Amino acid sequence: MRLLLLCVLISLLSLHTTSLTADQLKGPAAGDHPIQYVDRTVLIAVLARNVEHILPTFFGYLERQEYTKSRISLWIHSDHNMDHTGAVLREWTVGASGDYHSIKLTVSDEWNITDQSNPWEWIP
């Protein structure tokens, strides 16, 4: 569910946003060069637990975004996995590290939760 909501959020990144100063809103003066628009750097936070089966689809959507990848920073956190979510995240991060502004990956392979009612429940 979290990844689905994040996919919807990522799809909104294709809307290029810029902010203009008051001088830029007046338009270029005679002889000036036209305004160059630059995409803002955005941060995408990914919290993943026991979602090995959906990660290839999720990363496929992320990679197909029209937003400039060098302007996207990723913060990925995963812990207490019962499947191979951590391994999939590490593998994708190694392959994609040069494409994005930055990727911060934190994965804990320990499983020590005793009061979790299902594998998808998020326990701090």
N, CA and C atoms as an extended XYZ file, in Angstrom:
372
Properties=species:S:1:pos:R:3:atomname:S:1:resname:S:1:resid:I:1 pbc="F F F"
N         0.818       -1.196        0.000 N   MET     1
C         0.000        0.000        0.000 CA  MET     1
C         0.864        1.262        0.000 C   MET     1
N         1.928        1.250        0.838 N   ARG     2
C         2.809        2.423        0.888 CA  ARG     2
C         3.469        2.666       -0.448 C   ARG     2
N         3.912        1.582       -1.092 N   LEU     3
C         4.572        1.756       -2.380 CA  LEU     3
C         3.594        2.235       -3.436 C   LEU     3
N         2.338        1.789       -3.376 N   LEU     4
C         1.334        2.247       -4.325 CA  LEU     4
C         1.120        3.744       -4.178 C   LEU     4
N         0.984        4.229       -2.945 N   LEU     5
C         0.813        5.660       -2.720 CA  LEU     5
C         2.034        6.433       -3.188 C   LEU     5
N         3.208        5.864       -2.981 N   LEU     6
C         4.417        6.533       -3.422 CA  LEU     6
C         4.490        6.581       -4.939 C   LEU     6
N         4.002        5.532       -5.610 N   CYS     7
C         3.976        5.541       -7.078 CA  CYS     7
C         3.092        6.670       -7.591 C   CYS     7
N         1.961        6.904       -6.931 N   VAL     8
C         1.081        8.003       -7.325 CA  VAL     8
C         1.806        9.328       -7.133 C   VAL     8
N         2.515        9.465       -6.012 N   LEU     9
C         3.266       10.687       -5.754 CA  LEU     9
C         4.341       10.890       -6.811 C   LEU     9
N         5.031        9.841       -7.176 N   ILE    10
C         6.090        9.948       -8.171 CA  ILE    10
C         5.525       10.343       -9.521 C   ILE    10
N         4.332        9.867       -9.861 N   SER    11
C         3.755       10.220      -11.155 CA  SER    11
C         3.494       11.723      -11.249 C   SER    11
N         3.340       12.379      -10.115 N   LEU    12
C         3.142       13.822      -10.113 CA  LEU    12
C         4.428       14.575      -10.417 C   LEU    12
N         5.563       13.899      -10.335 N   LEU    13
C         6.835       14.562      -10.604 CA  LEU    13
C         6.973       14.987      -12.051 C   LEU    13
N         6.194       14.403      -12.935 N   SER    14
C         6.316       14.781      -14.332 CA  SER    14
C         5.807       16.201      -14.574 C   SER    14
N         5.165       16.796      -13.580 N   LEU    15
C         4.758       18.194      -13.672 CA  LEU    15
C         5.958       19.052      -13.277 C   LEU    15
N         6.572       19.692      -14.242 N   HIS    16
C         7.768       20.489      -13.979 CA  HIS    16
C         7.376       21.798      -13.308 C   HIS    16
N         7.981       22.072      -12.157 N   THR    17
C         7.663       23.284      -11.418 CA  THR    17
C         8.899       24.157      -11.309 C   THR    17
N         8.682       25.431      -11.390 N   THR    18
C         9.760       26.396      -11.202 CA  THR    18
C         9.216       27.597      -10.443 C   THR    18
N        10.101       28.310       -9.803 N   SER    19
C         9.696       29.547       -9.144 CA  SER    19
C        10.449       30.690       -9.813 C   SER    19
N         9.774       31.794       -9.984 N   LEU    20
C        10.360       32.955      -10.654 CA  LEU    20
C        10.464       34.114       -9.682 C   LEU    20
N        11.500       34.919       -9.845 N   THR    21
C        11.625       36.125       -9.046 CA  THR    21
C        10.741       37.207       -9.658 C   THR    21
N        10.579       38.297       -8.950 N   ALA    22
C         9.749       39.390       -9.448 CA  ALA    22
C        10.307       39.950      -10.750 C   ALA    22
N        11.623       40.056      -10.852 N   ASP    23
C        12.237       40.558      -12.078 CA  ASP    23
C        11.988       39.620      -13.252 C   ASP    23
N        12.009       38.330      -12.992 N   GLN    24
C        11.777       37.367      -14.065 CA  GLN    24
C        10.324       37.411      -14.547 C   GLN    24
N         9.398       37.728      -13.635 N   LEU    25
C         7.991       37.802      -14.031 CA  LEU    25
C         7.738       38.949      -14.991 C   LEU    25
N         8.575       39.996      -14.933 N   LYS    26
C         8.428       41.136      -15.832 CA  LYS    26
C         8.812       40.779      -17.261 C   LYS    26
N         9.601       39.708      -17.396 N   GLY    27
C        10.045       39.294      -18.721 CA  GLY    27
C        11.445       39.791      -18.986 C   GLY    27
N        12.095       39.247      -19.996 N   PRO    28
C        13.471       39.650      -20.282 CA  PRO    28
C        13.528       41.060      -20.856 C   PRO    28
N        14.543       41.775      -20.450 N   ALA    29
C        14.759       43.118      -20.998 CA  ALA    29
C        15.335       42.978      -22.400 C   ALA    29
N        15.326       44.085      -23.140 N   ALA    30
C        15.835       44.059      -24.509 CA  ALA    30
C        17.276       43.573      -24.503 C   ALA    30
N        17.581       42.611      -25.330 N   GLY    31
C        18.923       42.073      -25.451 CA  GLY    31
C        19.247       40.970      -24.460 C   GLY    31
N        18.379       40.739      -23.459 N   ASP    32
C        18.625       39.661      -22.502 CA  ASP    32
C        18.278       38.317      -23.127 C   ASP    32
N        18.875       37.300      -22.572 N   HIS    33
C        18.561       35.954      -23.013 CA  HIS    33
C        17.252       35.510      -22.369 C   HIS    33
N        16.493       34.654      -23.034 N   PRO    34
C        15.257       34.165      -22.418 CA  PRO    34
C        15.552       33.379      -21.139 C   PRO    34
N        14.546       33.265      -20.301 N   ILE    35
C        14.677       32.568      -19.024 CA  ILE    35
C        14.888       31.078      -19.284 C   ILE    35
N        15.840       30.495      -18.576 N   GLN    36
C        16.017       29.054      -18.633 CA  GLN    36
C        15.376       28.456      -17.389 C   GLN    36
N        14.485       27.520      -17.592 N   TYR    37
C        13.805       26.875      -16.480 CA  TYR    37
C        14.586       25.644      -16.047 C   TYR    37
N        14.768       25.489      -14.756 N   VAL    38
C        15.498       24.359      -14.207 CA  VAL    38
C        14.569       23.613      -13.262 C   VAL    38
N        14.534       22.296      -13.417 N   ASP    39
C        13.732       21.485      -12.505 CA  ASP    39
C        14.270       21.603      -11.084 C   ASP    39
N        13.372       21.619      -10.123 N   ARG    40
C        13.779       21.624       -8.727 CA  ARG    40
C        14.283       20.240       -8.344 C   ARG    40
N        15.184       20.194       -7.384 N   THR    41
C        15.607       18.906       -6.848 CA  THR    41
C        14.539       18.436       -5.870 C   THR    41
N        14.111       17.200       -6.029 N   VAL    42
C        13.081       16.648       -5.167 CA  VAL    42
C        13.648       15.453       -4.408 C   VAL    42
N        13.067       15.181       -3.258 N   LEU    43
C        13.445       14.032       -2.445 CA  LEU    43
C        12.281       13.061       -2.420 C   LEU    43
N        12.578       11.814       -2.722 N   ILE    44
C        11.572       10.753       -2.642 CA  ILE    44
C        12.000        9.825       -1.517 C   ILE    44
N        11.143        9.657       -0.526 N   ALA    45
C        11.411        8.742        0.582 CA  ALA    45
C        10.680        7.437        0.318 C   ALA    45
N        11.406        6.337        0.444 N   VAL    46
C        10.834        5.017        0.210 CA  VAL    46
C        11.014        4.197        1.480 C   VAL    46
N         9.905        3.765        2.067 N   LEU    47
C         9.930        2.869        3.223 CA  LEU    47
C         9.428        1.515        2.730 C   LEU    47
N        10.294        0.522        2.756 N   ALA    48
C         9.947       -0.765        2.165 CA  ALA    48
C        10.161       -1.889        3.171 C   ALA    48
N         9.144       -2.702        3.361 N   ARG    49
C         9.248       -3.887        4.208 CA  ARG    49
C         8.452       -5.015        3.569 C   ARG    49
N         9.118       -6.123        3.317 N   ASN    50
C         8.474       -7.326        2.771 CA  ASN    50
C         7.734       -7.040        1.474 C   ASN    50
N         8.365       -6.293        0.578 N   VAL    51
C         7.738       -5.946       -0.702 CA  VAL    51
C         8.617       -6.349       -1.887 C   VAL    51
N         9.370       -7.418       -1.701 N   GLU    52
C        10.258       -7.895       -2.761 CA  GLU    52
C         9.494       -8.093       -4.069 C   GLU    52
N         8.288       -8.589       -4.001 N   HIS    53
C         7.493       -8.913       -5.196 CA  HIS    53
C         7.084       -7.682       -6.001 C   HIS    53
N         6.984       -6.507       -5.384 N   ILE    54
C         6.506       -5.314       -6.089 CA  ILE    54
C         7.636       -4.344       -6.444 C   ILE    54
N         8.826       -4.535       -5.894 N   LEU    55
C         9.921       -3.589       -6.140 CA  LEU    55
C        10.304       -3.455       -7.617 C   LEU    55
N        10.369       -4.527       -8.409 N   PRO    56
C        10.692       -4.328       -9.824 CA  PRO    56
C         9.690       -3.415      -10.539 C   PRO    56
N         8.419       -3.564      -10.240 N   THR    57
C         7.396       -2.691      -10.837 CA  THR    57
C         7.572       -1.260      -10.351 C   THR    57
N         7.786       -1.090       -9.057 N   PHE    58
C         7.969        0.240       -8.478 CA  PHE    58
C         9.159        0.951       -9.115 C   PHE    58
N        10.308        0.269       -9.186 N   PHE    59
C        11.488        0.899       -9.763 CA  PHE    59
C        11.332        1.118      -11.259 C   PHE    59
N        10.552        0.279      -11.919 N   GLY    60
C        10.248        0.517      -13.334 CA  GLY    60
C         9.498        1.818      -13.523 C   GLY    60
N         8.492        2.074      -12.668 N   TYR    61
C         7.759        3.343      -12.733 CA  TYR    61
C         8.686        4.518      -12.443 C   TYR    61
N         9.530        4.360      -11.455 N   LEU    62
C        10.451        5.435      -11.089 CA  LEU    62
C        11.400        5.753      -12.243 C   LEU    62
N        11.938        4.742      -12.880 N   GLU    63
C        12.897        4.947      -13.961 CA  GLU    63
C        12.258        5.538      -15.208 C   GLU    63
N        10.958        5.357      -15.390 N   ARG    64
C        10.270        5.878      -16.573 CA  ARG    64
C         9.749        7.301      -16.388 C   ARG    64
N         9.991        7.907      -15.241 N   GLN    65
C         9.551        9.281      -15.019 CA  GLN    65
C        10.237       10.225      -16.000 C   GLN    65
N         9.527       11.253      -16.398 N   GLU    66
C        10.093       12.247      -17.303 CA  GLU    66
C        10.887       13.322      -16.553 C   GLU    66
N        10.776       13.335      -15.244 N   TYR    67
C        11.515       14.314      -14.449 CA  TYR    67
C        13.006       14.006      -14.551 C   TYR    67
N        13.835       15.008      -14.582 N   THR    68
C        15.273       14.844      -14.726 CA  THR    68
C        15.833       14.037      -13.555 C   THR    68
N        16.404       12.884      -13.846 N   LYS    69
C        16.878       11.995      -12.788 CA  LYS    69
C        17.980       12.630      -11.943 C   LYS    69
N        18.800       13.466      -12.559 N   SER    70
C        19.878       14.103      -11.790 CA  SER    70
C        19.336       15.127      -10.794 C   SER    70
N        18.048       15.398      -10.829 N   ARG    71
C        17.412       16.321       -9.882 CA  ARG    71
C        16.554       15.580       -8.859 C   ARG    71
N        16.683       14.248       -8.799 N   ILE    72
C        15.923       13.426       -7.855 CA  ILE    72
C        16.881       12.812       -6.845 C   ILE    72
N        16.605       13.042       -5.559 N   SER    73
C        17.337       12.375       -4.477 CA  SER    73
C        16.422       11.319       -3.887 C   SER    73
N        16.981       10.165       -3.577 N   LEU    74
C        16.206        9.060       -3.006 CA  LEU    74
C        16.722        8.740       -1.616 C   LEU    74
N        15.798        8.584       -0.678 N   TRP    75
C        16.112        8.107        0.661 CA  TRP    75
C        15.313        6.830        0.844 C   TRP    75
N        16.019        5.707        0.938 N   ILE    76
C        15.368        4.398        0.990 CA  ILE    76
C        15.713        3.737        2.318 C   ILE    76
N        14.679        3.309        3.041 N   HIS    77
C        14.868        2.650        4.335 CA  HIS    77
C        14.087        1.347        4.354 C   HIS    77
N        14.732        0.295        4.840 N   SER    78
C        14.070       -1.004        4.937 CA  SER    78
C        14.644       -1.759        6.124 C   SER    78
N        13.755       -2.399        6.887 N   ASP    79
C        14.219       -3.212        8.012 CA  ASP    79
C        13.217       -4.320        8.306 C   ASP    79
N        13.648       -5.285        9.086 N   HIS    80
C        12.803       -6.383        9.566 CA  HIS    80
C        12.090       -7.122        8.433 C   HIS    80
N        12.795       -7.415        7.364 N   ASN    81
C        12.193       -8.105        6.230 CA  ASN    81
C        12.228       -9.614        6.420 C   ASN    81
N        11.159      -10.263        6.002 N   MET    82
C        11.093      -11.725        6.014 CA  MET    82
C        11.410      -12.278        4.620 C   MET    82
N        11.494      -11.408        3.618 N   ASP    83
C        11.804      -11.830        2.250 CA  ASP    83
C        13.134      -11.196        1.826 C   ASP    83
N        13.380      -11.064        0.539 N   HIS    84
C        14.650      -10.543        0.030 CA  HIS    84
C        14.552       -9.076       -0.398 C   HIS    84
N        13.712       -8.310        0.268 N   THR    85
C        13.553       -6.892       -0.053 CA  THR    85
C        14.892       -6.153        0.026 C   THR    85
N        15.655       -6.397        1.067 N   GLY    86
C        16.940       -5.719        1.235 CA  GLY    86
C        17.901       -6.006        0.093 C   GLY    86
N        17.953       -7.253       -0.342 N   ALA    87
C        18.851       -7.623       -1.440 CA  ALA    87
C        18.431       -6.950       -2.745 C   ALA    87
N        17.130       -6.895       -3.011 N   VAL    88
C        16.634       -6.235       -4.222 CA  VAL    88
C        16.951       -4.748       -4.182 C   VAL    88
N        16.769       -4.110       -3.036 N   LEU    89
C        17.081       -2.684       -2.892 CA  LEU    89
C        18.571       -2.422       -3.111 C   LEU    89
N        19.425       -3.269       -2.526 N   ARG    90
C        20.874       -3.091       -2.713 CA  ARG    90
C        21.260       -3.243       -4.181 C   ARG    90
N        20.718       -4.262       -4.830 N   GLU    91
C        21.052       -4.512       -6.235 CA  GLU    91
C        20.630       -3.341       -7.117 C   GLU    91
N        19.404       -2.825       -6.909 N   TRP    92
C        18.931       -1.712       -7.725 CA  TRP    92
C        19.759       -0.454       -7.458 C   TRP    92
N        20.098       -0.210       -6.198 N   THR    93
C        20.861        0.974       -5.829 CA  THR    93
C        22.236        0.990       -6.504 C   THR    93
N        22.893       -0.157       -6.556 N   VAL    94
C        24.209       -0.227       -7.198 CA  VAL    94
C        24.095        0.140       -8.680 C   VAL    94
N        23.058       -0.361       -9.350 N   GLY    95
C        22.889       -0.083      -10.768 CA  GLY    95
C        22.436        1.327      -11.084 C   GLY    95
N        21.736        1.969      -10.160 N   ALA    96
C        21.138        3.281      -10.433 CA  ALA    96
C        21.892        4.434       -9.787 C   ALA    96
N        22.941        4.166       -9.054 N   SER    97
C        23.582        5.224       -8.260 CA  SER    97
C        24.114        6.385       -9.095 C   SER    97
N        24.526        6.164      -10.320 N   GLY    98
C        25.036        7.259      -11.140 CA  GLY    98
C        23.965        8.075      -11.826 C   GLY    98
N        22.734        7.590      -11.837 N   ASP    99
C        21.654        8.266      -12.551 CA  ASP    99
C        20.988        9.373      -11.740 C   ASP    99
N        20.965        9.250      -10.433 N   TYR   100
C        20.203       10.149       -9.576 CA  TYR   100
C        21.128       11.118       -8.837 C   TYR   100
N        20.553       12.218       -8.356 N   HIS   101
C        21.324       13.219       -7.615 CA  HIS   101
C        22.017       12.568       -6.432 C   HIS   101
N        21.269       11.782       -5.658 N   SER   102
C        21.848       11.018       -4.557 CA  SER   102
C        20.892        9.896       -4.181 C   SER   102
N        21.465        8.825       -3.648 N   ILE   103
C        20.669        7.718       -3.129 CA  ILE   103
C        21.245        7.355       -1.773 C   ILE   103
N        20.411        7.444       -0.743 N   LYS   104
C        20.802        7.059        0.612 CA  LYS   104
C        20.004        5.806        0.957 C   LYS   104
N        20.696        4.680        1.102 N   LEU   105
C        20.048        3.408        1.382 CA  LEU   105
C        20.420        2.941        2.776 C   LEU   105
N        19.406        2.600        3.568 N   THR   106
C        19.597        2.022        4.889 CA  THR   106
C        18.797        0.735        4.948 C   THR   106
N        19.495       -0.391        5.099 N   VAL   107
C        18.830       -1.690        5.175 CA  VAL   107
C        19.346       -2.435        6.387 C   VAL   107
N        18.423       -2.920        7.203 N   SER   108
C        18.771       -3.763        8.340 CA  SER   108
C        18.182       -5.143        8.075 C   SER   108
N        19.037       -6.143        8.070 N   ASP   109
C        18.576       -7.506        7.780 CA  ASP   109
C        18.147       -8.270        9.028 C   ASP   109
N        18.198       -7.618       10.164 N   GLU   110
C        17.803       -8.293       11.404 CA  GLU   110
C        16.294       -8.473       11.464 C   GLU   110
N        15.887       -9.586       12.036 N   TRP   111
C        14.458       -9.835       12.264 CA  TRP   111
C        14.292      -10.099       13.744 C   TRP   111
N        13.778       -9.132       14.481 N   ASN   112
C        13.633       -9.298       15.924 CA  ASN   112
C        12.324       -8.706       16.432 C   ASN   112
N        11.312       -8.730       15.615 N   ILE   113
C        10.011       -8.203       16.036 CA  ILE   113
C         9.134       -9.372       16.473 C   ILE   113
N         8.645       -9.299       17.682 N   THR   114
C         7.803      -10.392       18.188 CA  THR   114
C         6.336       -9.992       18.297 C   THR   114
N         6.044       -8.698       18.263 N   ASP   115
C         4.660       -8.253       18.445 CA  ASP   115
C         4.013       -7.765       17.154 C   ASP   115
N         4.507       -8.217       16.022 N   GLN   116
C         3.943       -7.801       14.741 CA  GLN   116
C         2.842       -8.767       14.352 C   GLN   116
N         1.660       -8.240       13.987 N   SER   117
C         0.525       -9.108       13.688 CA  SER   117
C         0.541       -9.619       12.251 C   SER   117
N         1.212       -8.913       11.324 N   ASN   118
C         1.336       -9.387        9.934 CA  ASN   118
C         2.626       -8.855        9.351 C   ASN   118
N         3.106       -9.443        8.244 N   PRO   119
C         4.414       -9.058        7.702 CA  PRO   119
C         4.482       -7.646        7.132 C   PRO   119
N         3.350       -6.996        6.915 N   TRP   120
C         3.350       -5.661        6.297 CA  TRP   120
C         3.113       -4.556        7.313 C   TRP   120
N         2.879       -4.900        8.549 N   GLU   121
C         2.673       -3.893        9.587 CA  GLU   121
C         3.984       -3.177        9.856 C   GLU   121
N         3.925       -1.845        9.987 N   TRP   122
C         5.151       -1.056       10.201 CA  TRP   122
C         5.329       -0.823       11.696 C   TRP   122
N         6.373       -1.425       12.239 N   ILE   123
C         6.691       -1.268       13.653 CA  ILE   123
C         7.937       -0.407       13.767 C   ILE   123
N         7.884        0.687       14.516 N   PRO   124
C         9.081        1.539       14.629 CA  PRO   124
C        10.211        0.842       15.359 C   PRO   124
